[in-house]
Amino acid sequence: MRTQTAILPGLALEELAAIPFIDVHTHLFMPSLGSLGLWGIDELLTYHYLEAELFRSHDITPEHYWKLSKREQADLIWRTLFVENAPVSESNRGVVAVLNAFGLPTDEPDLAEARAFFSAQEPRAHIRKVLQLAGLSEVVMTNDPLDPEEAPLWERGAEPDPQFHPVLRLDRILNKWAHHWQILASKGYAVDAAITARTASEVRRFLDEWCKRMAPVYMAVSLPDTFVFPEDGPRGKLLAEAVLPACREHGIALSLMIGVRYQVNPRLRLAGDAVGRADLRALEYLAVNYPENRFLVSVLSRENQHELCVYARKFRNLMPFGCWWFLNNPSIVEEITRERLEMLGTSFIPQHSDARVLEQVIYKWRNTRRTLAPILANSYRVLIEDGRPVTRADIQRDIQRLFRGNFERFAGIRAAS
Ligand code: RAT
Ligand code: ZN
């Protein structure tokens, strides 16, 4: 049935709400890695996005803040950003939306009721409930094989969960080889500080074993704005000689998240990273010279977004995904998503949550649906005006592709849907 333009925004919102999404990049953990998972009001309030904002509205020094207990930190952030100021920023509003989703008060002077609620939840049931509230069928994790807390859990055999897909994260290996090669050496790999042929092949063996253990849906690395490829340092050599061949052999994509300026203010710890414009010729080189590899790509700089779309038009082995970190604000998501729809049709993955705290998926996906509905509706409106009728089935098929099918196909996790 043909659709009238006036009802398009409502229709898009209905379908966005009805179709369960796959969250293609998070920092959440499946129940069997439960000790690593963050959830509840104290974690929500001490998310590093909010910590950065605390220091703008309160005189406390970072050094003093880090000495407080988690509970004291959360109380301070609540008082400063939610009681003494209206919580209008994106990350503040997110906490409000989560409290509201559970019927908790959003304007109390203290956190007593919220704390009582979260501490009464049974973790496994709470995870299922949160994913359902967020409209997600599955989430993709970030799993670090060199993390001293995480690695032993995998080595002992962590029980897989159909709603959580593992990802082999390579930051320590690719970005800080000098600090980490000895961990591999201590686990019996014949590696050195220098990337000799033997070191590269031992890293390859390490990746093969972790692929077997973890069955990752892709490998991933975050990269600085200064990322170049090819290059002669450890990162360039390990990428070329170990990571790219391993991805090919295991038939999995490599996710490149490019554009971080690490620790411009180390006093803020996790909140101390910034953004820089990258030279995407490195991506061009990878796409041209490694046609058998597939690359999921997110770029942090707003200035790199258009180039990424142009490269995606040239190379089918590039899949742009998400509006990452400092870009995940409605005004910027709108701009980037419109640009992508205009340049790539529906052949990209519009968003991921990057959630670090379980309940964040509720607000992040609610925001995405709210921001995307009018953008999609507008695309259909101009299409109708230009002479092509649009049906509800068209809208369903597009949303299914954007928020599920593109990832399933590109990551090779299911037959094409
Ligand atoms: O968005 C974030 O929380 C960042 O701190 C990073 O974790 C980033 O998303 C990454 O995966 O490196
Ligand atoms: Zn992330």
Coordinates of C-alpha atoms and ligand atoms in Angstrom, one line a residue:
M1 CA 0.0 0.0 0.0
R2 CA 1.3 3.5 -0.9
T3 CA 2.2 5.7 2.1
Q4 CA 1.1 9.3 2.6
T5 CA 4.0 11.6 3.4
A6 CA 2.3 13.0 6.5
I7 CA 2.4 9.7 8.3
L8 CA 6.0 8.8 7.4
P9 CA 7.7 10.0 10.6
G10 CA 5.3 8.0 12.7
L11 CA 5.6 5.0 10.5
A12 CA 9.4 5.1 10.6
L13 CA 9.4 5.4 14.4
E14 CA 7.0 2.4 14.6
E15 CA 9.2 0.2 12.5
L16 CA 12.4 1.4 14.2
A17 CA 10.8 0.4 17.5
A18 CA 9.5 -3.0 16.2
I19 CA 12.7 -4.3 14.6
P20 CA 15.3 -5.7 17.1
F21 CA 18.7 -4.2 16.4
I22 CA 22.2 -5.6 16.6
D23 CA 24.5 -3.4 18.6
V24 CA 27.8 -3.8 16.7
H25 CA 30.2 -2.3 19.2
T26 CA 29.9 -2.1 23.0
H27 CA 32.0 -2.6 26.1
L28 CA 29.4 -4.9 27.7
F29 CA 30.0 -8.5 28.8
M30 CA 28.0 -11.7 28.6
P31 CA 26.8 -13.2 31.9
S32 CA 29.7 -15.7 32.1
L33 CA 32.1 -12.8 32.1
G34 CA 29.8 -11.1 34.7
S35 CA 32.6 -10.0 37.1
L36 CA 33.8 -7.6 34.3
G37 CA 30.3 -6.1 33.6
L38 CA 29.3 -2.7 34.8
W39 CA 25.8 -1.9 35.7
G40 CA 23.6 0.2 38.1
I41 CA 23.3 3.8 39.1
D42 CA 26.8 4.3 40.5
E43 CA 28.4 3.1 37.3
L44 CA 26.0 5.1 35.1
L45 CA 27.0 8.3 37.0
T46 CA 30.7 7.7 36.9
Y47 CA 30.8 7.0 33.1
H48 CA 33.8 8.8 31.8
Y49 CA 31.6 11.0 29.6
L50 CA 30.0 12.4 32.8
E51 CA 33.3 12.7 34.7
A52 CA 34.6 15.0 32.0
E53 CA 31.6 17.2 32.5
L54 CA 31.9 17.2 36.3
F55 CA 35.3 19.0 36.1
R56 CA 33.7 21.8 34.2
S57 CA 31.0 22.4 36.8
H58 CA 32.8 21.7 40.1
D59 CA 36.2 22.8 41.4
I60 CA 37.3 19.4 42.7
T61 CA 40.7 18.4 41.2
P62 CA 40.9 15.1 39.3
E63 CA 43.5 13.8 41.9
H64 CA 41.0 14.5 44.7
Y65 CA 38.1 12.9 42.7
W66 CA 40.1 9.7 42.0
K67 CA 40.6 9.2 45.8
L68 CA 36.9 9.1 46.5
S69 CA 35.0 5.8 46.6
K70 CA 32.8 5.0 43.6
R71 CA 29.7 5.9 45.7
E72 CA 31.1 9.2 46.7
Q73 CA 32.0 10.0 43.1
A74 CA 28.5 9.1 42.0
D75 CA 27.0 11.3 44.8
L76 CA 29.2 14.2 43.7
I77 CA 28.3 13.9 40.1
W78 CA 24.6 13.6 40.9
R79 CA 24.6 16.7 43.1
T80 CA 26.7 18.7 40.7
L81 CA 25.2 17.8 37.3
F82 CA 21.7 16.7 38.2
V83 CA 20.6 18.7 41.2
E84 CA 22.6 22.0 41.1
N85 CA 22.3 22.1 37.3
A86 CA 19.6 20.9 34.8
P87 CA 21.1 17.7 33.2
V88 CA 20.7 18.9 29.6
S89 CA 23.8 17.4 28.1
E90 CA 23.6 14.2 26.1
S91 CA 25.2 12.0 28.6
N92 CA 23.4 13.5 31.5
R93 CA 20.0 13.2 29.8
G94 CA 20.9 9.5 29.2
V95 CA 21.0 8.8 33.0
V96 CA 17.6 10.6 33.4
A97 CA 16.1 8.4 30.6
V98 CA 17.4 5.2 32.2
L99 CA 15.9 6.2 35.6
N100 CA 12.7 7.0 33.9
A101 CA 12.6 3.7 32.0
F102 CA 12.6 1.9 35.4
G103 CA 10.0 4.2 36.9
L104 CA 12.6 5.7 39.3
P105 CA 12.5 9.4 40.3
T106 CA 14.7 11.7 38.2
D107 CA 14.8 14.8 40.4
E108 CA 15.5 13.5 43.9
P109 CA 18.3 15.1 46.0
D110 CA 19.9 11.7 46.6
L111 CA 20.3 8.3 45.1
A112 CA 18.8 6.1 47.8
E113 CA 15.8 4.8 45.8
A114 CA 17.8 4.2 42.6
R115 CA 20.5 2.3 44.6
A116 CA 17.9 0.2 46.3
F117 CA 16.3 -0.7 43.0
F118 CA 19.5 -1.7 41.2
S119 CA 20.9 -3.7 44.1
A120 CA 17.6 -5.8 44.1
Q121 CA 18.1 -6.9 40.5
E122 CA 19.2 -10.4 39.7
P123 CA 22.0 -9.9 37.2
R124 CA 21.1 -12.4 34.5
A125 CA 17.4 -11.5 34.4
H126 CA 18.3 -7.8 34.5
I127 CA 20.6 -8.2 31.4
R128 CA 17.7 -9.8 29.5
K129 CA 15.3 -7.1 30.6
V130 CA 17.6 -4.3 29.7
L131 CA 18.3 -5.7 26.2
Q132 CA 14.6 -6.1 25.7
L133 CA 13.9 -2.5 26.8
A134 CA 16.6 -1.3 24.4
G135 CA 15.1 -3.2 21.5
L136 CA 18.3 -5.3 20.9
S137 CA 18.4 -8.9 19.9
E138 CA 22.2 -9.1 20.3
V139 CA 25.2 -7.0 21.3
V140 CA 28.8 -7.2 20.3
M141 CA 31.4 -7.2 23.0
T142 CA 35.0 -5.9 23.2
N143 CA 37.2 -8.7 24.5
D144 CA 40.9 -8.0 25.3
P145 CA 43.0 -11.2 25.3
L146 CA 45.8 -9.4 27.2
D147 CA 43.6 -7.9 29.9
P148 CA 44.8 -9.5 33.1
E149 CA 41.3 -9.8 34.5
E150 CA 39.5 -10.9 31.3
A151 CA 42.0 -13.4 29.7
P152 CA 41.9 -16.0 32.5
L153 CA 38.1 -16.2 32.3
W154 CA 38.4 -17.1 28.6
E155 CA 41.3 -19.5 29.3
R156 CA 39.1 -21.3 31.8
G157 CA 36.3 -21.5 29.2
A158 CA 33.7 -18.8 29.4
E159 CA 30.2 -20.0 28.6
P160 CA 29.0 -18.4 25.3
D161 CA 25.7 -16.6 25.1
P162 CA 23.7 -16.3 22.0
Q163 CA 22.9 -12.6 22.7
F164 CA 26.6 -11.6 23.1
H165 CA 29.1 -11.8 20.3
P166 CA 32.8 -11.8 21.1
V167 CA 35.3 -9.5 19.4
L168 CA 39.1 -9.9 19.6
R169 CA 40.4 -6.5 20.5
L170 CA 44.0 -5.8 19.5
D171 CA 44.9 -2.4 21.0
R172 CA 47.5 -3.6 23.4
I173 CA 49.2 -5.7 20.7
L174 CA 49.1 -3.2 17.8
N175 CA 49.4 0.1 19.7
K176 CA 51.6 -0.8 22.6
W177 CA 53.7 -3.7 21.5
A178 CA 56.8 -2.5 23.5
H179 CA 54.7 -2.7 26.7
H180 CA 53.0 -6.0 26.0
W181 CA 55.3 -8.4 24.0
Q182 CA 56.6 -9.8 27.3
I183 CA 53.1 -11.0 28.2
L184 CA 53.0 -13.1 25.1
A185 CA 56.5 -14.3 25.8
S186 CA 55.4 -15.3 29.3
K187 CA 52.6 -17.4 27.8
G188 CA 55.0 -19.4 25.7
Y189 CA 55.1 -17.5 22.4
A190 CA 58.6 -17.0 20.9
V191 CA 58.2 -13.2 20.4
D192 CA 60.6 -10.3 20.7
A193 CA 60.4 -6.6 21.1
A194 CA 61.5 -6.4 17.4
I195 CA 59.0 -7.6 14.8
T196 CA 61.1 -10.3 13.2
A197 CA 59.5 -13.0 10.9
R198 CA 59.4 -15.3 13.9
T199 CA 57.7 -12.8 16.1
A200 CA 55.1 -12.1 13.4
S201 CA 54.4 -15.7 13.0
E202 CA 54.1 -16.3 16.7
V203 CA 51.6 -13.4 17.0
R204 CA 49.7 -15.1 14.2
R205 CA 49.7 -18.3 16.2
F206 CA 48.4 -16.3 19.2
L207 CA 45.6 -14.9 17.1
D208 CA 44.7 -18.3 15.7
E209 CA 44.4 -19.8 19.2
W210 CA 42.3 -16.9 20.4
C211 CA 40.0 -17.2 17.4
K212 CA 39.5 -20.8 18.2
R213 CA 38.9 -20.0 21.9
M214 CA 36.7 -17.0 21.5
A215 CA 35.1 -17.4 18.0
P216 CA 35.1 -13.6 17.5
V217 CA 32.8 -12.0 15.0
Y218 CA 35.6 -9.6 14.0
M219 CA 39.0 -8.3 15.3
A220 CA 39.2 -4.7 16.3
V221 CA 41.6 -1.8 17.1
S222 CA 41.2 1.8 17.9
L223 CA 43.8 4.0 16.2
P224 CA 45.3 7.5 16.6
D225 CA 44.6 10.4 14.3
T226 CA 48.2 9.9 13.1
F227 CA 47.6 6.3 11.9
V228 CA 49.5 5.6 8.7
F229 CA 49.8 2.4 6.7
P230 CA 52.0 0.8 5.4
E231 CA 54.7 1.7 7.9
D232 CA 57.8 0.1 9.4
G233 CA 56.9 0.2 13.1
P234 CA 55.4 -2.7 15.1
R235 CA 51.9 -1.7 14.3
G236 CA 52.4 -1.6 10.5
K237 CA 54.3 -4.9 10.5
L238 CA 52.0 -6.7 12.8
L239 CA 49.0 -5.6 10.8
A240 CA 50.5 -6.7 7.5
E241 CA 52.1 -9.9 8.7
A242 CA 49.8 -11.2 11.4
V243 CA 46.5 -9.5 11.7
L244 CA 45.4 -9.2 8.1
P245 CA 46.3 -12.7 7.2
A246 CA 44.6 -14.1 10.3
C247 CA 41.4 -12.2 9.5
R248 CA 41.5 -13.6 6.0
E249 CA 42.1 -17.1 7.1
H250 CA 39.3 -17.0 9.7
G251 CA 37.0 -15.2 7.3
I252 CA 36.4 -12.3 9.7
A253 CA 36.5 -8.5 9.3
L254 CA 38.8 -6.1 11.0
S255 CA 37.3 -3.1 12.7
L256 CA 39.3 0.1 12.5
M257 CA 38.3 2.9 14.8
I258 CA 40.4 5.8 13.7
G259 CA 41.0 9.3 15.1
V260 CA 41.8 9.2 18.8
R261 CA 44.3 11.6 20.4
Y262 CA 45.1 9.5 23.3
Q263 CA 45.5 11.1 26.8
V264 CA 45.7 14.8 25.9
N265 CA 44.8 15.3 29.6
P266 CA 46.0 12.2 31.5
R267 CA 44.7 13.7 34.8
L268 CA 41.3 12.7 33.5
R269 CA 42.2 9.1 32.9
L270 CA 39.6 7.4 30.6
A271 CA 38.0 10.8 30.1
G272 CA 41.4 12.3 29.0
D273 CA 41.3 11.3 25.2
A274 CA 40.4 13.7 22.5
V275 CA 40.0 13.7 18.7
G276 CA 42.0 14.6 15.7
R277 CA 41.5 14.5 11.9
A278 CA 43.1 11.5 10.3
D279 CA 44.6 11.0 6.9
L280 CA 42.4 8.3 5.4
R281 CA 44.9 7.4 2.7
A282 CA 45.9 4.6 5.0
L283 CA 42.4 3.3 4.6
E284 CA 42.6 3.7 0.9
Y285 CA 45.8 1.7 0.9
L286 CA 44.3 -1.1 2.9
A287 CA 41.1 -1.3 0.8
V288 CA 43.1 -1.4 -2.5
N289 CA 45.9 -3.7 -1.4
Y290 CA 43.9 -6.1 0.7
P291 CA 40.8 -6.8 -1.3
E292 CA 40.3 -10.1 0.4
N293 CA 40.0 -8.4 3.8
R294 CA 36.9 -6.7 5.0
F295 CA 37.1 -3.5 7.1
L296 CA 34.4 -2.2 9.5
V297 CA 35.3 1.5 9.8
S298 CA 34.4 4.3 12.3
V299 CA 36.2 7.6 12.2
L300 CA 36.1 9.9 15.2
S301 CA 36.6 13.3 13.5
R302 CA 33.6 15.0 12.1
E303 CA 35.9 16.3 9.3
N304 CA 36.7 12.7 8.2
Q305 CA 33.1 11.6 7.7
H306 CA 32.6 12.7 4.1
E307 CA 35.9 11.1 3.0
L308 CA 34.8 7.9 4.6
C309 CA 31.6 7.9 2.5
V310 CA 33.6 8.6 -0.6
Y311 CA 35.9 5.7 0.1
A312 CA 33.0 3.4 0.9
R313 CA 31.6 4.2 -2.6
K314 CA 34.9 3.1 -4.1
F315 CA 35.5 -0.1 -2.1
R316 CA 32.9 -2.6 -1.1
N317 CA 35.3 -4.1 1.4
L318 CA 34.7 -1.0 3.6
M319 CA 31.7 -0.8 5.9
P320 CA 31.2 2.6 7.7
F321 CA 29.6 2.1 11.1
G322 CA 28.4 4.2 13.9
C323 CA 28.7 7.8 15.1
W324 CA 31.4 7.2 17.6
W325 CA 31.9 8.8 21.1
F326 CA 32.1 12.6 20.7
L327 CA 29.9 12.2 17.5
N328 CA 27.1 10.5 19.3
N329 CA 25.0 13.6 19.8
P330 CA 21.7 14.2 18.0
S331 CA 22.9 17.2 16.0
I332 CA 26.0 15.4 14.6
V333 CA 24.3 12.0 14.2
E334 CA 21.7 13.7 12.1
E335 CA 24.3 15.4 9.8
I336 CA 26.4 12.2 9.4
T337 CA 23.4 9.9 8.8
R338 CA 21.9 12.2 6.2
E339 CA 25.2 12.4 4.4
R340 CA 25.6 8.6 4.5
L341 CA 22.0 8.0 3.2
E342 CA 22.6 10.5 0.4
M343 CA 25.9 8.9 -0.6
L344 CA 25.5 5.2 0.3
G345 CA 21.8 4.5 0.3
T346 CA 21.2 1.9 2.9
S347 CA 24.6 0.2 2.6
F348 CA 26.1 1.2 5.9
I349 CA 25.6 0.6 9.7
P350 CA 24.2 3.9 11.1
Q351 CA 25.0 3.4 14.8
H352 CA 26.5 1.4 17.6
S353 CA 26.0 2.3 21.3
D354 CA 29.6 2.0 22.7
A355 CA 27.8 1.3 26.0
R356 CA 30.2 0.6 28.9
V357 CA 27.4 0.3 31.5
L358 CA 24.6 -2.1 30.8
E359 CA 21.6 0.2 31.1
Q360 CA 23.2 2.8 28.8
V361 CA 21.8 0.8 25.8
I362 CA 18.3 1.9 26.9
Y363 CA 19.0 5.6 26.4
K364 CA 21.5 5.3 23.5
W365 CA 19.2 3.2 21.4
R366 CA 16.1 5.3 22.3
N367 CA 18.0 8.4 21.2
T368 CA 19.1 6.7 17.9
R369 CA 15.5 5.7 17.1
R370 CA 14.3 9.2 17.9
T371 CA 16.9 10.9 15.8
L372 CA 16.7 8.5 12.9
A373 CA 12.9 8.5 12.4
P374 CA 12.6 12.0 10.9
I375 CA 15.8 11.5 8.9
L376 CA 14.4 8.3 7.3
A377 CA 11.0 9.9 6.9
N378 CA 12.5 12.8 5.1
S379 CA 14.4 10.5 2.7
Y380 CA 11.1 8.7 1.8
R381 CA 9.3 12.0 1.5
V382 CA 11.6 13.4 -1.1
L383 CA 11.6 10.0 -2.9
I384 CA 7.8 10.1 -3.0
E385 CA 7.9 13.7 -4.3
D386 CA 10.3 12.5 -7.0
G387 CA 7.8 9.9 -8.1
R388 CA 8.6 6.6 -6.3
P389 CA 5.8 5.3 -4.0
V390 CA 7.0 4.0 -0.7
T391 CA 5.4 1.1 1.2
R392 CA 5.6 0.0 4.8
A393 CA 7.4 -3.1 3.5
D394 CA 10.1 -0.8 1.9
I395 CA 10.6 0.9 5.3
Q396 CA 10.8 -2.4 7.1
R397 CA 13.3 -3.9 4.7
D398 CA 15.5 -0.8 4.9
I399 CA 15.6 -0.7 8.7
Q400 CA 16.2 -4.4 8.8
R401 CA 19.2 -3.9 6.5
L402 CA 20.6 -0.9 8.2
F403 CA 20.4 -2.2 11.8
R404 CA 20.9 -6.0 11.2
G405 CA 21.4 -7.3 7.7
N406 CA 24.5 -5.2 6.8
F407 CA 26.3 -6.3 9.9
E408 CA 25.2 -9.9 9.6
R409 CA 26.4 -10.1 6.0
F410 CA 29.6 -8.1 6.4
A411 CA 30.6 -10.0 9.6
G412 CA 29.5 -13.2 8.0
I413 CA 27.6 -14.3 11.1
R414 CA 24.5 -15.5 9.3
A415 CA 23.2 -16.1 5.8
A416 CA 22.2 -12.9 4.2
S417 CA 18.9 -11.7 5.5
Ligands
RAT1 O1 33.5 5.6 23.8 C1 34.3 5.2 24.6 O2 33.9 4.8 25.7 C2 35.8 5.3 24.4 O3 36.4 5.4 25.6 C3 36.4 4.1 23.8 O4 36.2 3.0 24.6 C4 36.1 3.7 22.4 O5 34.8 3.5 22.2 C5 36.9 2.4 22.1 O6 36.3 1.4 21.9 O7 38.1 2.5 22.0
ZN2 ZN 34.3 1.6 22.2

